PDB file of N, CA, C and O in Angstrom:
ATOM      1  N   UNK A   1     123.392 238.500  77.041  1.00 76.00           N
ATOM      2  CA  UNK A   1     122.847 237.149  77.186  1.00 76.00           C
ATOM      3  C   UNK A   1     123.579 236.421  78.320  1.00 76.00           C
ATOM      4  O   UNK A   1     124.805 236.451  78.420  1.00 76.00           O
ATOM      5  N   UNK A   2     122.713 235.712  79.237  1.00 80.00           N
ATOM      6  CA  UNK A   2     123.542 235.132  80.190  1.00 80.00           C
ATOM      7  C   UNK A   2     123.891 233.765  80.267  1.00 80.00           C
ATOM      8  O   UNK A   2     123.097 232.830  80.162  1.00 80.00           O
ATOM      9  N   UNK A   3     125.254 233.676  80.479  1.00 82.00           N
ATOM     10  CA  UNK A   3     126.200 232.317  80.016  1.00 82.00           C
ATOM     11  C   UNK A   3     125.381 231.125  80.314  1.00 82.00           C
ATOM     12  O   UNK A   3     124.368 231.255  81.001  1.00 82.00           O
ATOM     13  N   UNK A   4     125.747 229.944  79.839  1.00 85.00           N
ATOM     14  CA  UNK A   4     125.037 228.763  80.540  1.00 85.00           C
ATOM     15  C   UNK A   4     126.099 227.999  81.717  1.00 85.00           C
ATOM     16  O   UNK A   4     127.231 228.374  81.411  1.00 85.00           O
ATOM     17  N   UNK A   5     126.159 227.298  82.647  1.00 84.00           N
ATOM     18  CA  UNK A   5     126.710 226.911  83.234  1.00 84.00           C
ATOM     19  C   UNK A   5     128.187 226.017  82.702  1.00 84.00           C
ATOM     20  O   UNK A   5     129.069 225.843  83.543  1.00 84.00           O
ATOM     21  N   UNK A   6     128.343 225.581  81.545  1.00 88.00           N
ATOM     22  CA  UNK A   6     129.087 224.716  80.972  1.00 88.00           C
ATOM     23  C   UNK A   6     130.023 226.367  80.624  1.00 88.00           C
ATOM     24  O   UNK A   6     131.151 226.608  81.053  1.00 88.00           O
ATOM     25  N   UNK A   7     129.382 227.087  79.965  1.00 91.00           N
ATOM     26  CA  UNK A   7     130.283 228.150  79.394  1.00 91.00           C
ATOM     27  C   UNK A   7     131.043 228.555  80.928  1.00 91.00           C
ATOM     28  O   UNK A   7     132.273 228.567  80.902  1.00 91.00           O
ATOM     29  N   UNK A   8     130.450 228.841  82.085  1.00 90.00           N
ATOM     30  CA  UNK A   8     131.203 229.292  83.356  1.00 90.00           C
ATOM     31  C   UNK A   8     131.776 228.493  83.870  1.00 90.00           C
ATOM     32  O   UNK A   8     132.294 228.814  84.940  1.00 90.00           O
ATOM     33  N   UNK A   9     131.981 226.971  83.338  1.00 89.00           N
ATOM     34  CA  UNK A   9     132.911 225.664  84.075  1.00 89.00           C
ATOM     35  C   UNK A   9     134.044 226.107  83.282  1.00 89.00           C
ATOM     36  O   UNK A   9     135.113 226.352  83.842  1.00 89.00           O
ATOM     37  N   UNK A  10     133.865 226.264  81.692  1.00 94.00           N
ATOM     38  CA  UNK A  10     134.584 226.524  80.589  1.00 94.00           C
ATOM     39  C   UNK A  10     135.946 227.631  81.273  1.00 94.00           C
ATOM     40  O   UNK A  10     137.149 227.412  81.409  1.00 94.00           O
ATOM     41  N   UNK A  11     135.219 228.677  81.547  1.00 94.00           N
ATOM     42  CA  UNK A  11     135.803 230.271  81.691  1.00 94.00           C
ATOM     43  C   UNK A  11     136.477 229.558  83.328  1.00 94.00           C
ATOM     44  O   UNK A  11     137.690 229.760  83.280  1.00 94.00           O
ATOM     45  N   UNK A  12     136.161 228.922  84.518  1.00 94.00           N
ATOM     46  CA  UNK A  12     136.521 228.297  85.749  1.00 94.00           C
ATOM     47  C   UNK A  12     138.183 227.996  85.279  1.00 94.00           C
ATOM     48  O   UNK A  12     139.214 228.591  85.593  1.00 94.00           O
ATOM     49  N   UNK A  13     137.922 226.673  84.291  1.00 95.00           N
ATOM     50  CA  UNK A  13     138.872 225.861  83.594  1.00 95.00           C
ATOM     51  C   UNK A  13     140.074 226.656  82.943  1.00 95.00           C
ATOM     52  O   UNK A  13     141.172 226.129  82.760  1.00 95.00           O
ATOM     53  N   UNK A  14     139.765 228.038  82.589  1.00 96.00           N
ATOM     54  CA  UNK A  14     141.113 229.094  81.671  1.00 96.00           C
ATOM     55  C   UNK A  14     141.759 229.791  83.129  1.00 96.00           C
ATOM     56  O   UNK A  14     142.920 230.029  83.459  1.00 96.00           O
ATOM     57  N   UNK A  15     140.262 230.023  83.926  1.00 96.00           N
ATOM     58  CA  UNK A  15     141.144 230.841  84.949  1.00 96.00           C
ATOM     59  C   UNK A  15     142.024 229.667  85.916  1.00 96.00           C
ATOM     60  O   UNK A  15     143.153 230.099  86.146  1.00 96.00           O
ATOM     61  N   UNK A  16     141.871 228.823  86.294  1.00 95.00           N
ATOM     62  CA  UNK A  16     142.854 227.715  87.325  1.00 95.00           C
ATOM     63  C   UNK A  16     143.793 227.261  86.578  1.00 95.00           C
ATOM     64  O   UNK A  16     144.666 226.622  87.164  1.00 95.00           O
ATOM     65  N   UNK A  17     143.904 227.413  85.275  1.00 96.00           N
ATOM     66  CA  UNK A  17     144.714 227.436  84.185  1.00 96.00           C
ATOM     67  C   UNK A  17     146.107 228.495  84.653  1.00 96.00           C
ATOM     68  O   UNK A  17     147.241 228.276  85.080  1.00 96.00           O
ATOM     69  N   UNK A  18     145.478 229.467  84.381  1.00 96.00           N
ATOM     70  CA  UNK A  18     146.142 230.898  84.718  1.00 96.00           C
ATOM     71  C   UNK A  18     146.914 230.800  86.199  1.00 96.00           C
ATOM     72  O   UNK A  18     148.045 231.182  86.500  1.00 96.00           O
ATOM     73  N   UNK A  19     145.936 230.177  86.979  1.00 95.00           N
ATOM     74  CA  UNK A  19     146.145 230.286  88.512  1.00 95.00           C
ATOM     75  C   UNK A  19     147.341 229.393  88.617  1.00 95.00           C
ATOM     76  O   UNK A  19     148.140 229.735  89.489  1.00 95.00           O
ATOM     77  N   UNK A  20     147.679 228.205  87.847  1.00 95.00           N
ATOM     78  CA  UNK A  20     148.602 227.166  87.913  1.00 95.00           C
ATOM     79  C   UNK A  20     149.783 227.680  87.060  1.00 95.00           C
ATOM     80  O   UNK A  20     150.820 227.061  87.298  1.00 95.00           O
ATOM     81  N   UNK A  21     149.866 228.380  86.387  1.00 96.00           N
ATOM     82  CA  UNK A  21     151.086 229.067  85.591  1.00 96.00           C
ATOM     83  C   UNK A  21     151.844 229.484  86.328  1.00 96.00           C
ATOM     84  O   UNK A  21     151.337 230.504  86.793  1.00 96.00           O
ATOM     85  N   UNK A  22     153.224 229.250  86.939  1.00 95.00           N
ATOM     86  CA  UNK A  22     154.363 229.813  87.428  1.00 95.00           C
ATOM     87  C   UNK A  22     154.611 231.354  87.154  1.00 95.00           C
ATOM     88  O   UNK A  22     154.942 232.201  87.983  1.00 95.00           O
ATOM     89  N   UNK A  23     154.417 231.493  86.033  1.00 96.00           N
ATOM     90  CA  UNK A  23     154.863 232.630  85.499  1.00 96.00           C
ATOM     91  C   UNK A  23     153.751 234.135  85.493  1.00 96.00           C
ATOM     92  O   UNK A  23     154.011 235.161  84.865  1.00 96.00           O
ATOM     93  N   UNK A  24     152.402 233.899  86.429  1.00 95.00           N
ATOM     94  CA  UNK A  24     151.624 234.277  87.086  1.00 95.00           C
ATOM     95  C   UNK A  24     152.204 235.460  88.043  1.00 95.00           C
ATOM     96  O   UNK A  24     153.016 235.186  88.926  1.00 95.00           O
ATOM     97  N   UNK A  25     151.819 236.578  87.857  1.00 96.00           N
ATOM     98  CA  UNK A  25     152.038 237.254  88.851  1.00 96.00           C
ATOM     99  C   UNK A  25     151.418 237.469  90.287  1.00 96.00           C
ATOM    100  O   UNK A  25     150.239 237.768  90.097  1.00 96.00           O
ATOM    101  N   UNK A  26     151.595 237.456  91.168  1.00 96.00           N
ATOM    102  CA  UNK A  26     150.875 237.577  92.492  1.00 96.00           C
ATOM    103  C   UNK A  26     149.306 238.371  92.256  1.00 96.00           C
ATOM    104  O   UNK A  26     148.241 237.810  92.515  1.00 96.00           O
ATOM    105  N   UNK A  27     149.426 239.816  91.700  1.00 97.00           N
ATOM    106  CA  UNK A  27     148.960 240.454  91.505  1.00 97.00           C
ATOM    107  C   UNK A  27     147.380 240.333  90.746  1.00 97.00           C
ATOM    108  O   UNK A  27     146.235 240.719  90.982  1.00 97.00           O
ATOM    109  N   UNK A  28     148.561 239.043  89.028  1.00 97.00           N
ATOM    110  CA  UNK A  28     147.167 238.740  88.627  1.00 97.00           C
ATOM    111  C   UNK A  28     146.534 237.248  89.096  1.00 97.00           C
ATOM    112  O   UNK A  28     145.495 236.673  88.769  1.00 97.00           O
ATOM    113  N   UNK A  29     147.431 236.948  89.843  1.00 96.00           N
ATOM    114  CA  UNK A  29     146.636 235.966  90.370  1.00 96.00           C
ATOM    115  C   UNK A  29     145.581 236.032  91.382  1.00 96.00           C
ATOM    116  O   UNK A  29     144.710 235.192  91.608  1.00 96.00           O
ATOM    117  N   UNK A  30     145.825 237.349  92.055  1.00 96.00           N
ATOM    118  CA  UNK A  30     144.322 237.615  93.232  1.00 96.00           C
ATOM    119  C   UNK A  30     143.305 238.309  92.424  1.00 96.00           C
ATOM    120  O   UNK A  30     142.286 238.623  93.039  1.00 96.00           O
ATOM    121  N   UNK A  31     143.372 238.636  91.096  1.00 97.00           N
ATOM    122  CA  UNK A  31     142.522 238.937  90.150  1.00 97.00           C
ATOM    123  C   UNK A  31     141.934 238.047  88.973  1.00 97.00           C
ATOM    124  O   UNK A  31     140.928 238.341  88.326  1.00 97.00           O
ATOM    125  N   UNK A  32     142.683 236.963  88.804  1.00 96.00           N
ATOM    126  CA  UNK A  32     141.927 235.633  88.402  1.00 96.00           C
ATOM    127  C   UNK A  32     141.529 234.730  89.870  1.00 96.00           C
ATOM    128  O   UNK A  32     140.960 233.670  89.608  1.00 96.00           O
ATOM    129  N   UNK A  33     141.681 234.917  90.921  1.00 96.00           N
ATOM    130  CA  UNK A  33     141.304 234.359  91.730  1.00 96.00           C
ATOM    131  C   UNK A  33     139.804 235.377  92.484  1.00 96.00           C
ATOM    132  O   UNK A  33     138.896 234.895  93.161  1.00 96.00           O
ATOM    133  N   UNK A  34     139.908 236.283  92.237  1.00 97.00           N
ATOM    134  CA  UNK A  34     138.196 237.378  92.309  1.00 97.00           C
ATOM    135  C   UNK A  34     137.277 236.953  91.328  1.00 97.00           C
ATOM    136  O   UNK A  34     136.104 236.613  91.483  1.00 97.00           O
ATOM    137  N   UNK A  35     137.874 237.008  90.420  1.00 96.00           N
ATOM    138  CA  UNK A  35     136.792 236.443  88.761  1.00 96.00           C
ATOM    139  C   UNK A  35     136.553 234.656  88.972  1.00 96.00           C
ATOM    140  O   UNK A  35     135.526 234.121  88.557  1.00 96.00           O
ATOM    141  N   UNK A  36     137.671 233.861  89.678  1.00 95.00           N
ATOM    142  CA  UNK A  36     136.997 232.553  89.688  1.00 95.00           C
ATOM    143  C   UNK A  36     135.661 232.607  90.738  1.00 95.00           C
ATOM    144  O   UNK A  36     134.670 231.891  90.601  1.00 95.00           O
ATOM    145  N   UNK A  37     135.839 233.557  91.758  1.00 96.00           N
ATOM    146  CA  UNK A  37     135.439 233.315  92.813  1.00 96.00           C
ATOM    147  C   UNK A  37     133.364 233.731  92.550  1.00 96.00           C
ATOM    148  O   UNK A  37     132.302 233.344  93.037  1.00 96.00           O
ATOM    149  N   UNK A  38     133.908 234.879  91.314  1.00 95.00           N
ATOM    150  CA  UNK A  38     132.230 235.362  91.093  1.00 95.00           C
ATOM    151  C   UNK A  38     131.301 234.632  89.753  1.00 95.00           C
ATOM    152  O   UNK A  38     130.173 234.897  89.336  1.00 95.00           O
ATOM    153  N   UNK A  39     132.380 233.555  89.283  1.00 93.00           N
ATOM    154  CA  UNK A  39     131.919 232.791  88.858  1.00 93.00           C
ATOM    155  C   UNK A  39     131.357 231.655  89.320  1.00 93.00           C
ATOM    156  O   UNK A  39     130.406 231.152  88.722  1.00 93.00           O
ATOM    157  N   UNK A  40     131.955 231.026  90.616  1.00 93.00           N
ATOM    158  CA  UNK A  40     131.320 229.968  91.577  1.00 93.00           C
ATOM    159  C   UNK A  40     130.349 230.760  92.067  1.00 93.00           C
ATOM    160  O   UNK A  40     129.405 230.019  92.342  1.00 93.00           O
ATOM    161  N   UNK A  41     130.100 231.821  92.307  1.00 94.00           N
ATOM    162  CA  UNK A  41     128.944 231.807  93.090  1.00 94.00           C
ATOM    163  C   UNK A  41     127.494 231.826  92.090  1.00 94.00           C
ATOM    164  O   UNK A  41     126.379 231.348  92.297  1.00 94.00           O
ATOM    165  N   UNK A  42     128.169 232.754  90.699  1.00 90.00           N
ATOM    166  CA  UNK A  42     127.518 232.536  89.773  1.00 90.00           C
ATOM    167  C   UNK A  42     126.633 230.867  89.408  1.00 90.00           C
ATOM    168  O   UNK A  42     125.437 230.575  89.416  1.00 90.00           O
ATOM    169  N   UNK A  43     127.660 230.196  89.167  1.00 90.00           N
ATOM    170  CA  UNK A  43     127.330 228.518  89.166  1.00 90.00           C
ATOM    171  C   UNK A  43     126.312 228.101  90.202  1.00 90.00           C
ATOM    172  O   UNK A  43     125.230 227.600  89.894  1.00 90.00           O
ATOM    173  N   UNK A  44     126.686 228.321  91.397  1.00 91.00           N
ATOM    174  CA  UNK A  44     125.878 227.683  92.609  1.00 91.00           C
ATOM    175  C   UNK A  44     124.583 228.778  92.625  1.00 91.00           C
ATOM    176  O   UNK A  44     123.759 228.661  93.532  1.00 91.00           O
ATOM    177  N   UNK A  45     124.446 229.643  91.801  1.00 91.00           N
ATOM    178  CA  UNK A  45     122.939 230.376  91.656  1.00 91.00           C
ATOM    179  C   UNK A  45     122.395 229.585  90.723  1.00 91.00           C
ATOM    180  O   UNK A  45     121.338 229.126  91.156  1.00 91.00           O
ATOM    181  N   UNK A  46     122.638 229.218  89.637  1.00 89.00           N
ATOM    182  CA  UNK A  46     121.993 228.514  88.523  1.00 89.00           C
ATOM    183  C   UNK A  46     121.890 227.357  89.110  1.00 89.00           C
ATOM    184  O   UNK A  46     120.839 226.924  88.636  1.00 89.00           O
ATOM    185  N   UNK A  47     122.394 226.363  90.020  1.00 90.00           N
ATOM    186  CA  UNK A  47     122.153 225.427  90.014  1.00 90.00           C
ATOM    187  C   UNK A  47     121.275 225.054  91.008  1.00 90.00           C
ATOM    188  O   UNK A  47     120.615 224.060  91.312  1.00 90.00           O
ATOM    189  N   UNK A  48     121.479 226.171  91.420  1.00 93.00           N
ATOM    190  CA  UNK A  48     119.876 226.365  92.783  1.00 93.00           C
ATOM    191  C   UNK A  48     118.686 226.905  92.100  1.00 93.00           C
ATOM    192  O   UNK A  48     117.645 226.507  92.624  1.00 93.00           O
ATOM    193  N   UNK A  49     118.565 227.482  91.358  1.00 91.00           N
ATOM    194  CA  UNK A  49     117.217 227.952  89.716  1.00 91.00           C
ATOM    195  C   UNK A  49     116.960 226.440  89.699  1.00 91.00           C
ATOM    196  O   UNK A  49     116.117 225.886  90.405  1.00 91.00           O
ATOM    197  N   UNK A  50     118.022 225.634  88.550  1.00 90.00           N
ATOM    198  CA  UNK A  50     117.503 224.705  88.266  1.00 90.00           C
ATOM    199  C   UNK A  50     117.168 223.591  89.330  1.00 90.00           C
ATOM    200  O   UNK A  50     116.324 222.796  88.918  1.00 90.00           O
ATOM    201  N   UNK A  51     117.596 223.370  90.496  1.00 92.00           N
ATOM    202  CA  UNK A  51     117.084 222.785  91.270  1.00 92.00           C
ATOM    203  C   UNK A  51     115.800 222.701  91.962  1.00 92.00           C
ATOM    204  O   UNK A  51     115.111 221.769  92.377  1.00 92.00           O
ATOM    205  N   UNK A  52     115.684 224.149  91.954  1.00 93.00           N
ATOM    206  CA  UNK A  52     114.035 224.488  92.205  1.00 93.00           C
ATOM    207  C   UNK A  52     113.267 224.073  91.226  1.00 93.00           C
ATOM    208  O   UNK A  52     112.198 223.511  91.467  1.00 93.00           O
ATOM    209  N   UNK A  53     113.713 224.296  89.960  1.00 92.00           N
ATOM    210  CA  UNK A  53     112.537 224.261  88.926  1.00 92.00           C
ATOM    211  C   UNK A  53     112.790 222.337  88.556  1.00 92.00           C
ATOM    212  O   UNK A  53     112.220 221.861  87.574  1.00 92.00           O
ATOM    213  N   UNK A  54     113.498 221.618  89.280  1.00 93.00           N
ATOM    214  CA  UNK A  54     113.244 220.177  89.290  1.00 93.00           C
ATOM    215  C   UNK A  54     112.097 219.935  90.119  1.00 93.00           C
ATOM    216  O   UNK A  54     111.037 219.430  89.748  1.00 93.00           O
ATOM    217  N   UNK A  55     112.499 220.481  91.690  1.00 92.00           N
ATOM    218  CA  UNK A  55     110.988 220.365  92.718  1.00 92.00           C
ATOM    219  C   UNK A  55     109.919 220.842  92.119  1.00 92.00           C
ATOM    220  O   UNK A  55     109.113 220.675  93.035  1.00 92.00           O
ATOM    221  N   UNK A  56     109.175 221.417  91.073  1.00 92.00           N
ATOM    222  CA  UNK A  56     108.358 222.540  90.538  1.00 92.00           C
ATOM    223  C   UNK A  56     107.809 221.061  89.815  1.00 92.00           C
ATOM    224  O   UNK A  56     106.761 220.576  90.240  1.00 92.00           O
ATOM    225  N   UNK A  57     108.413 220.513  88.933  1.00 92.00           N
ATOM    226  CA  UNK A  57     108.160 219.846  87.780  1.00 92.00           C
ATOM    227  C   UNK A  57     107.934 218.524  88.402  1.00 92.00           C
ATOM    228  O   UNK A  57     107.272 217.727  87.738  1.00 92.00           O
ATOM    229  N   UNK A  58     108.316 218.195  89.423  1.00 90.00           N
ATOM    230  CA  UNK A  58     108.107 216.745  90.670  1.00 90.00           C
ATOM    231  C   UNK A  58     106.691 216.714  91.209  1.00 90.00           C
ATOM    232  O   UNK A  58     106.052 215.787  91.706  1.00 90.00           O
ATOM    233  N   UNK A  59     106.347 218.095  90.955  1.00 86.00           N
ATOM    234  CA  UNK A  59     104.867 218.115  91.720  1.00 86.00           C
ATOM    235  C   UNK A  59     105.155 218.783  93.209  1.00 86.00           C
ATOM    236  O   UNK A  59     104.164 218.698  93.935  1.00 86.00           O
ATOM    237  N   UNK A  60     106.003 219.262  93.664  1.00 70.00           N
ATOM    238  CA  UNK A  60     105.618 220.097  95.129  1.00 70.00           C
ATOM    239  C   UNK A  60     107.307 220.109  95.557  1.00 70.00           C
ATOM    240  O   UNK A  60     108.272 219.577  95.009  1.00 70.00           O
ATOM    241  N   UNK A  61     107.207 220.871  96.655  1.00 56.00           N
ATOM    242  CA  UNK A  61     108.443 220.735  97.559  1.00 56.00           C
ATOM    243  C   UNK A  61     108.476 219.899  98.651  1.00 56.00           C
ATOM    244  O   UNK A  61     109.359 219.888  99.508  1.00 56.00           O
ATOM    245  N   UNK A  62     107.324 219.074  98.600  1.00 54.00           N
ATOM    246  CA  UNK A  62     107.621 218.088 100.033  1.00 54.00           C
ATOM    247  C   UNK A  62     108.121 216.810  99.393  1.00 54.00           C
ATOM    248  O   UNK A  62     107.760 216.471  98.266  1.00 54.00           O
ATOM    249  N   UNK A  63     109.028 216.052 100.198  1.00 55.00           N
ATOM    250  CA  UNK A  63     109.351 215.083 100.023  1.00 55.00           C
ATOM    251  C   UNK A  63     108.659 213.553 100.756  1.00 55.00           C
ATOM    252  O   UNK A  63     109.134 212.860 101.656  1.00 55.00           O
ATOM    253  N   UNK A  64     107.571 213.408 100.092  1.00 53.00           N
ATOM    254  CA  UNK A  64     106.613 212.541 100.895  1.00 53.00           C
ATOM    255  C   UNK A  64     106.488 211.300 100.290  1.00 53.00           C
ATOM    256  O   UNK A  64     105.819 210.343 100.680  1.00 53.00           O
ATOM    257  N   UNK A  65     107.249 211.403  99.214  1.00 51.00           N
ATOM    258  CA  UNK A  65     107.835 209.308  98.771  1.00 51.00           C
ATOM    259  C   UNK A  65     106.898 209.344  97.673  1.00 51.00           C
ATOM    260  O   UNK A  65     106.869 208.213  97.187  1.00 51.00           O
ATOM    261  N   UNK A  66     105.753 210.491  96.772  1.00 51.00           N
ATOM    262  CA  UNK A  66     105.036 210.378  96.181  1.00 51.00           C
ATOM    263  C   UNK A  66     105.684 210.628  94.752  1.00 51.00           C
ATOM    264  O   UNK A  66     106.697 211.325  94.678  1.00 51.00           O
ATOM    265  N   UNK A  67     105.035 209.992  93.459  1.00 46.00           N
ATOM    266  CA  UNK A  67     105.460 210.164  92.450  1.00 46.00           C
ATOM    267  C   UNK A  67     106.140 208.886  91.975  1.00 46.00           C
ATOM    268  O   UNK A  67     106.684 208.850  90.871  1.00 46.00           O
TER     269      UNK A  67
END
């Protein structure tokens, strides 16, 4: 099942967590820093879905002052 966006802010929020811990190793930090990274892109896909499907529900993709 695929996450909702709040759950991938959620999972964002443990990993910069991790990333801010001193006690972080270099190692796993370029590996919570790969997993934050495929989660933003993750995010900025859903929010381009739902952005489209706002223009969809507006009535068109032109922006002509109508509605």
């Amino acid at each position: 099942m695929e996450k909702s966006i709040e759950q991938t802010f959620e999972e964002l929020e443990e990993l910069m967590e991790k990333l801010e811990n001193p006690d972080t190793s270099l190692e796993d930090s370029f590996a919570y820093y790969e997993a934050g990274m495929k989660l933003v892109r993750a995010c900025g896909e859903k929010i381009d879905k739902v952005e489209k499907q706002i223009i969809v529900l507006q009535g068109g993709e032109g922006e002509d002052g109508e509605g």
